[in-house]
Structures are given as C-alpha cells and as structure tokens.
mmCIF file of C-alpha atoms in Angstrom:
data_model
loop_
_atom_site.group_PDB
_atom_site.id
_atom_site.type_symbol
_atom_site.label_atom_id
_atom_site.label_comp_id
_atom_site.label_asym_id
_atom_site.label_seq_id
_atom_site.Cartn_x
_atom_site.Cartn_y
_atom_site.Cartn_z
ATOM 1 C CA MET X 2 4.632 -9.649 6.955
ATOM 2 C CA SER X 3 2.408 -12.446 5.763
ATOM 3 C CA ASP X 4 -0.570 -10.174 6.158
ATOM 4 C CA VAL X 5 0.935 -7.554 3.853
ATOM 5 C CA ALA X 6 1.896 -10.159 1.325
ATOM 6 C CA THR X 7 -1.581 -11.725 1.357
ATOM 7 C CA GLN X 8 -3.292 -8.377 0.921
ATOM 8 C CA ASP X 9 -0.839 -7.387 -1.934
ATOM 9 C CA PHE X 10 -1.701 -10.591 -3.704
ATOM 10 C CA ILE X 11 -5.434 -10.043 -3.199
ATOM 11 C CA ASN X 12 -4.961 -6.463 -4.636
ATOM 12 C CA TYR X 13 -2.939 -7.815 -7.500
ATOM 13 C CA VAL X 14 -5.558 -10.465 -8.424
ATOM 14 C CA SER X 15 -8.289 -7.831 -8.076
ATOM 15 C CA VAL X 16 -6.557 -5.449 -10.530
ATOM 16 C CA MET X 17 -5.574 -8.202 -12.947
ATOM 17 C CA ASN X 18 -9.197 -9.456 -13.013
ATOM 18 C CA ASP X 19 -10.879 -6.063 -12.880
ATOM 19 C CA PHE X 20 -12.552 -6.748 -9.507
ATOM 20 C CA LEU X 21 -11.093 -3.630 -7.885
ATOM 21 C CA HIS X 22 -14.138 -1.511 -8.913
ATOM 22 C CA ASP X 23 -16.542 -3.748 -6.798
ATOM 23 C CA SER X 24 -17.205 -2.892 -3.228
ATOM 24 C CA ASP X 25 -16.369 -6.552 -2.216
ATOM 25 C CA PHE X 26 -13.314 -6.917 -4.411
ATOM 26 C CA SER X 27 -11.338 -8.814 -1.761
ATOM 27 C CA ILE X 28 -14.027 -11.399 -1.488
ATOM 28 C CA LYS X 29 -14.253 -11.812 -5.220
ATOM 29 C CA ALA X 30 -10.566 -12.132 -5.501
ATOM 30 C CA LEU X 31 -10.403 -14.859 -2.767
ATOM 31 C CA ASN X 32 -13.368 -16.693 -4.455
ATOM 32 C CA TYR X 33 -11.512 -16.532 -7.811
ATOM 33 C CA ILE X 34 -8.211 -17.717 -6.270
ATOM 34 C CA SER X 35 -10.036 -20.669 -4.402
ATOM 35 C CA ARG X 36 -12.009 -21.626 -7.546
ATOM 36 C CA LEU X 37 -8.861 -21.507 -9.622
ATOM 37 C CA ALA X 38 -6.861 -23.534 -7.089
ATOM 38 C CA ASP X 39 -9.587 -26.276 -7.233
ATOM 39 C CA GLN X 40 -10.298 -26.283 -10.973
ATOM 40 C CA ASN X 41 -6.868 -25.214 -12.438
ATOM 41 C CA PRO X 42 -4.022 -25.514 -10.005
ATOM 42 C CA LEU X 43 -1.395 -24.959 -12.607
ATOM 43 C CA GLU X 44 -2.918 -21.558 -13.483
ATOM 44 C CA ILE X 45 -2.929 -20.360 -9.965
ATOM 45 C CA ASP X 46 0.589 -21.676 -9.492
ATOM 46 C CA LYS X 47 1.660 -19.537 -12.583
ATOM 47 C CA ILE X 48 -0.195 -16.429 -11.295
ATOM 48 C CA LEU X 49 1.384 -16.902 -7.868
ATOM 49 C CA ARG X 50 4.925 -17.442 -9.255
ATOM 50 C CA ASP X 51 4.658 -14.458 -11.555
ATOM 51 C CA TRP X 52 3.397 -12.213 -8.703
ATOM 52 C CA ILE X 53 5.877 -13.444 -5.983
ATOM 53 C CA GLU X 54 8.844 -12.904 -8.470
ATOM 54 C CA VAL X 55 7.948 -9.277 -8.806
ATOM 55 C CA TRP X 56 6.992 -8.844 -5.220
ATOM 56 C CA VAL X 57 10.215 -10.196 -3.796
ATOM 57 C CA LEU X 58 12.120 -7.816 -6.202
ATOM 58 C CA LYS X 59 10.050 -4.860 -5.137
ATOM 59 C CA TRP X 60 10.490 -5.872 -1.434
ATOM 60 C CA LYS X 61 14.291 -5.847 -1.866
ATOM 61 C CA GLN X 62 14.072 -2.511 -3.667
ATOM 62 C CA ARG X 63 11.329 -0.716 -1.596
ATOM 63 C CA VAL X 64 11.713 -1.970 2.001
ATOM 64 C CA LYS X 65 14.390 -1.094 4.486
ATOM 65 C CA LEU X 66 14.656 -2.726 7.854
ATOM 66 C CA VAL X 67 16.015 -0.617 10.575
ATOM 67 C CA MET X 68 16.462 -0.748 14.371
ATOM 68 C CA GLY X 69 15.633 2.291 16.435
ATOM 69 C CA ASP X 70 13.895 5.506 15.628
ATOM 70 C CA ASP X 71 14.299 8.435 13.291
ATOM 71 C CA GLU X 72 13.057 11.608 14.993
ATOM 72 C CA ALA X 73 13.272 13.790 11.846
ATOM 73 C CA ASN X 74 11.085 11.435 9.791
ATOM 74 C CA ASN X 75 8.664 10.918 12.761
ATOM 75 C CA LYS X 76 8.120 14.619 13.076
ATOM 76 C CA ALA X 77 7.302 15.120 9.400
ATOM 77 C CA TYR X 78 5.004 12.076 9.431
ATOM 78 C CA GLN X 79 3.333 13.410 12.510
ATOM 79 C CA GLU X 80 2.709 16.801 10.961
ATOM 80 C CA LEU X 81 1.130 15.131 7.888
ATOM 81 C CA GLU X 82 -0.999 12.950 10.066
ATOM 82 C CA ASP X 83 -2.192 15.925 12.186
ATOM 83 C CA LYS X 84 -3.184 17.913 9.064
ATOM 84 C CA VAL X 85 -4.799 14.937 7.141
ATOM 85 C CA SER X 86 -6.321 12.688 9.691
ATOM 86 C CA PRO X 87 -9.391 14.862 10.349
ATOM 87 C CA LEU X 88 -10.121 14.971 6.657
ATOM 88 C CA LEU X 89 -9.939 11.203 6.112
ATOM 89 C CA SER X 90 -12.862 10.465 8.333
ATOM 90 C CA THR X 91 -15.063 12.942 6.505
ATOM 91 C CA LEU X 92 -14.315 11.801 2.993
ATOM 92 C CA GLY X 93 -16.191 8.621 3.180
ATOM 93 C CA GLY X 94 -16.872 6.939 -0.195
ATOM 94 C CA ASP X 95 -14.523 9.408 -1.959
ATOM 95 C CA LEU X 96 -11.667 8.156 0.134
ATOM 96 C CA ILE X 97 -12.545 4.539 -0.720
ATOM 97 C CA THR X 98 -12.624 5.452 -4.545
ATOM 98 C CA PHE X 99 -9.314 7.324 -4.347
ATOM 99 C CA ARG X 100 -7.642 4.388 -2.419
ATOM 100 C CA LYS X 101 -8.839 1.895 -4.982
ATOM 101 C CA PHE X 102 -7.663 4.088 -7.769
ATOM 102 C CA ALA X 103 -4.343 4.428 -6.126
ATOM 103 C CA ILE X 104 -3.964 0.759 -5.657
ATOM 104 C CA GLY X 105 -4.797 -0.026 -9.187
ATOM 105 C CA SER X 106 -2.341 2.722 -10.451
ATOM 106 C CA LEU X 107 0.381 1.306 -8.270
ATOM 107 C CA ILE X 108 -0.048 -2.287 -9.397
ATOM 108 C CA SER X 109 -0.466 -1.220 -13.107
ATOM 109 C CA SER X 110 2.968 0.492 -12.692
ATOM 110 C CA GLY X 111 4.615 -2.538 -11.258
ATOM 111 C CA GLU X 112 4.521 -1.511 -7.608
ATOM 112 C CA VAL X 113 3.133 -4.680 -6.056
ATOM 113 C CA CYS X 114 4.607 -4.573 -2.538
ATOM 114 C CA PHE X 115 2.904 -2.718 0.315
ATOM 115 C CA THR X 116 0.204 -1.527 -2.040
ATOM 116 C CA ASN X 117 -2.270 -0.598 0.784
ATOM 117 C CA LEU X 118 0.371 1.389 2.725
ATOM 118 C CA MET X 119 1.650 3.205 -0.366
ATOM 119 C CA ALA X 120 -1.807 3.972 -1.679
ATOM 120 C CA ASP X 121 -2.648 5.431 1.807
ATOM 121 C CA MET X 122 0.444 7.578 1.841
ATOM 122 C CA ILE X 123 -0.046 8.882 -1.645
ATOM 123 C CA ILE X 124 -3.568 9.963 -0.794
ATOM 124 C CA LYS X 125 -2.358 11.559 2.467
ATOM 125 C CA GLU X 126 0.422 13.440 0.573
ATOM 126 C CA VAL X 127 -2.140 14.685 -2.102
ATOM 127 C CA LEU X 128 -4.540 15.776 0.650
ATOM 128 C CA PHE X 129 -1.651 17.432 2.648
ATOM 129 C CA LYS X 130 -0.636 19.363 -0.476
ATOM 130 C CA VAL X 131 -4.279 20.801 -0.662
ATOM 131 C CA ALA X 132 -4.594 21.292 3.099
ATOM 132 C CA SER X 133 -1.322 23.132 3.448
ATOM 133 C CA SER X 134 -2.942 26.269 1.949
ATOM 134 C CA GLN X 135 -6.658 25.876 3.082
ATOM 135 C CA ASN X 136 -8.553 25.046 6.210
ATOM 136 C CA SER X 137 -10.418 21.644 6.562
ATOM 137 C CA GLU X 138 -13.880 22.887 5.316
ATOM 138 C CA GLU X 139 -12.227 24.411 2.185
ATOM 139 C CA VAL X 140 -10.242 21.257 1.477
ATOM 140 C CA LEU X 141 -13.475 19.104 1.752
ATOM 141 C CA ARG X 142 -15.276 21.350 -0.579
ATOM 142 C CA PHE X 143 -12.339 21.430 -2.965
ATOM 143 C CA VAL X 144 -12.042 17.636 -2.999
ATOM 144 C CA LYS X 145 -15.655 17.068 -3.454
ATOM 145 C CA SER X 146 -15.941 19.551 -6.371
ATOM 146 C CA ASN X 147 -12.565 18.599 -7.976
ATOM 147 C CA PRO X 148 -12.083 14.816 -7.767
ATOM 148 C CA ILE X 149 -10.257 14.898 -11.099
ATOM 149 C CA PHE X 150 -7.530 17.169 -9.510
ATOM 150 C CA ILE X 151 -7.023 14.402 -6.810
ATOM 151 C CA VAL X 152 -6.965 11.622 -9.398
ATOM 152 C CA ASN X 153 -4.374 13.557 -11.466
ATOM 153 C CA GLU X 154 -2.227 14.160 -8.377
ATOM 154 C CA ILE X 155 -2.424 10.365 -7.520
ATOM 155 C CA ILE X 156 -1.224 9.689 -11.058
ATOM 156 C CA LYS X 157 1.595 12.028 -10.751
ATOM 157 C CA LYS X 158 2.681 10.503 -7.254
ATOM 158 C CA VAL X 159 2.415 7.000 -8.720
ATOM 159 C CA LYS X 160 4.679 7.934 -11.688
ATOM 160 C CA GLU X 161 7.176 9.560 -9.318
ATOM 161 C CA LEU X 162 7.185 6.417 -7.085
ATOM 162 C CA SER X 163 7.698 4.115 -10.032
ATOM 163 C CA ARG X 164 10.603 6.117 -11.395
ATOM 164 C CA PHE X 165 12.220 6.159 -7.997
ATOM 165 C CA LYS X 166 14.522 3.142 -7.391
ATOM 166 C CA GLY X 167 15.102 3.387 -3.601
ATOM 167 C CA ASN X 168 13.503 2.547 -0.347
ATOM 168 C CA LEU X 169 9.941 3.695 0.111
ATOM 169 C CA VAL X 170 8.878 1.692 3.234
ATOM 170 C CA VAL X 171 10.831 1.649 6.488
ATOM 171 C CA VAL X 172 10.028 -1.280 8.794
ATOM 172 C CA ARG X 173 11.300 -0.635 12.264
ATOM 173 C CA ILE X 174 12.509 -3.553 14.226
ATOM 174 C CA ASN X 175 12.270 -3.356 18.032
ATOM 175 C CA PRO X 176 15.677 -4.060 19.327
ATOM 176 C CA ALA X 177 14.294 -5.097 22.730
ATOM 177 C CA PHE X 178 12.913 -8.281 21.078
ATOM 178 C CA PHE X 179 16.460 -9.361 20.191
ATOM 179 C CA GLN X 180 17.815 -8.470 23.599
ATOM 180 C CA GLU X 181 15.155 -10.645 25.224
ATOM 181 C CA MET X 182 16.091 -13.532 22.986
ATOM 182 C CA GLN X 183 19.885 -13.112 23.612
ATOM 183 C CA GLY X 184 21.369 -16.115 25.396
ATOM 184 C CA GLU X 185 18.218 -18.221 24.963
ATOM 185 C CA ALA X 186 18.553 -21.331 22.936
ATOM 186 C CA ILE X 187 15.977 -21.499 20.210
ATOM 187 C CA GLU X 188 14.249 -24.823 19.805
ATOM 188 C CA TRP X 189 13.292 -25.814 16.294
ATOM 189 C CA TRP X 190 11.146 -28.871 17.074
#
C-alpha cells in the first residue's frame, strides 16, 4: 500500500505543479519534493499534511477490504480485459496521453487515492464502450481520428466517479496468510 500512496503523492505533486505534461513528470515531482524538503521543510510538511488528510478520507470512502473472491465481478472484469487488452498495446503514446489526462482530471476532482488504478480503469471502460460495437482495427482508427471523443468520455467518467460516494476499489486479502499466522506469536522487537 505504501507504493500506492507514494505514487498517488507523486501524481498529486505533479498535477499541483503542472509537471504532468512532461514525459518525466515523476522524476520532476521527486526532485521538487527533495529540493523542497531541503530548502523549505515546513512547506513540504504542509503539502504532505494537506494531501494525506484528503488521501485518508478518500481511502476510507473508496477502498473496501475483502477476503475471498467475487466470481460475478471477476467475470465482468475478465470480459473487459479480454476486449481491451489487445488495444492497449497498440495505442502507444495516445494511451500515455489519455492516462495523464485521466490522472490530472481525477486529482483535480479531489480523487487522490489509487489514481493510477482508477485512471487505467476509466480508460479501459471508455475503450470497452467503443470496442463493444466495433472490431479492434475500427476501434484503433476511431481512437486515432477522434481523441476528443475519448477525452470527453474520460471527463464524463471522472465526473461520475467524483459524484459517487461509495467504494470504487476492492482490495482482496488472501485468508491463507492469516491462517498461516494463526497460533504463532508475533514478535515486535
């Protein structure tokens, strides 16, 4: 989870400082954070406190921890993946642009938790919408010739997500991990 939080913070700093448009936005954000930590630790502390306050709130609102598996959701997700995965590898730079746009839109709408995952799912849902009525070649032609349509659909999805007040991310916990730990004393030192 620390990797998710770290990447969310990097995305947040990138959006707030307009680094997201750069190809190396993560590096720029990390350099900015490092420089700020050295030169103005109070400012980085304020930025981090403001972000973490919203991030924790969104975590509680958006993330659901569950044990076990949900076959119905797995089947729907697999259908989406089967239809969209072949398209993703062929979109190249367009996919990166759409992903950055989705991340920026999410953060600008106050969605600061699981930004990479949610951006990827938004893009997949938009592509699935287009792919449900066309074959892969037609979808690629459509996306290449109508990027504004994809951007508008991303905006619609982000607005829908920001209005929705329930769970959006399900984190599955493997119950076997806890069964292995059962009966064992946990040493803290």
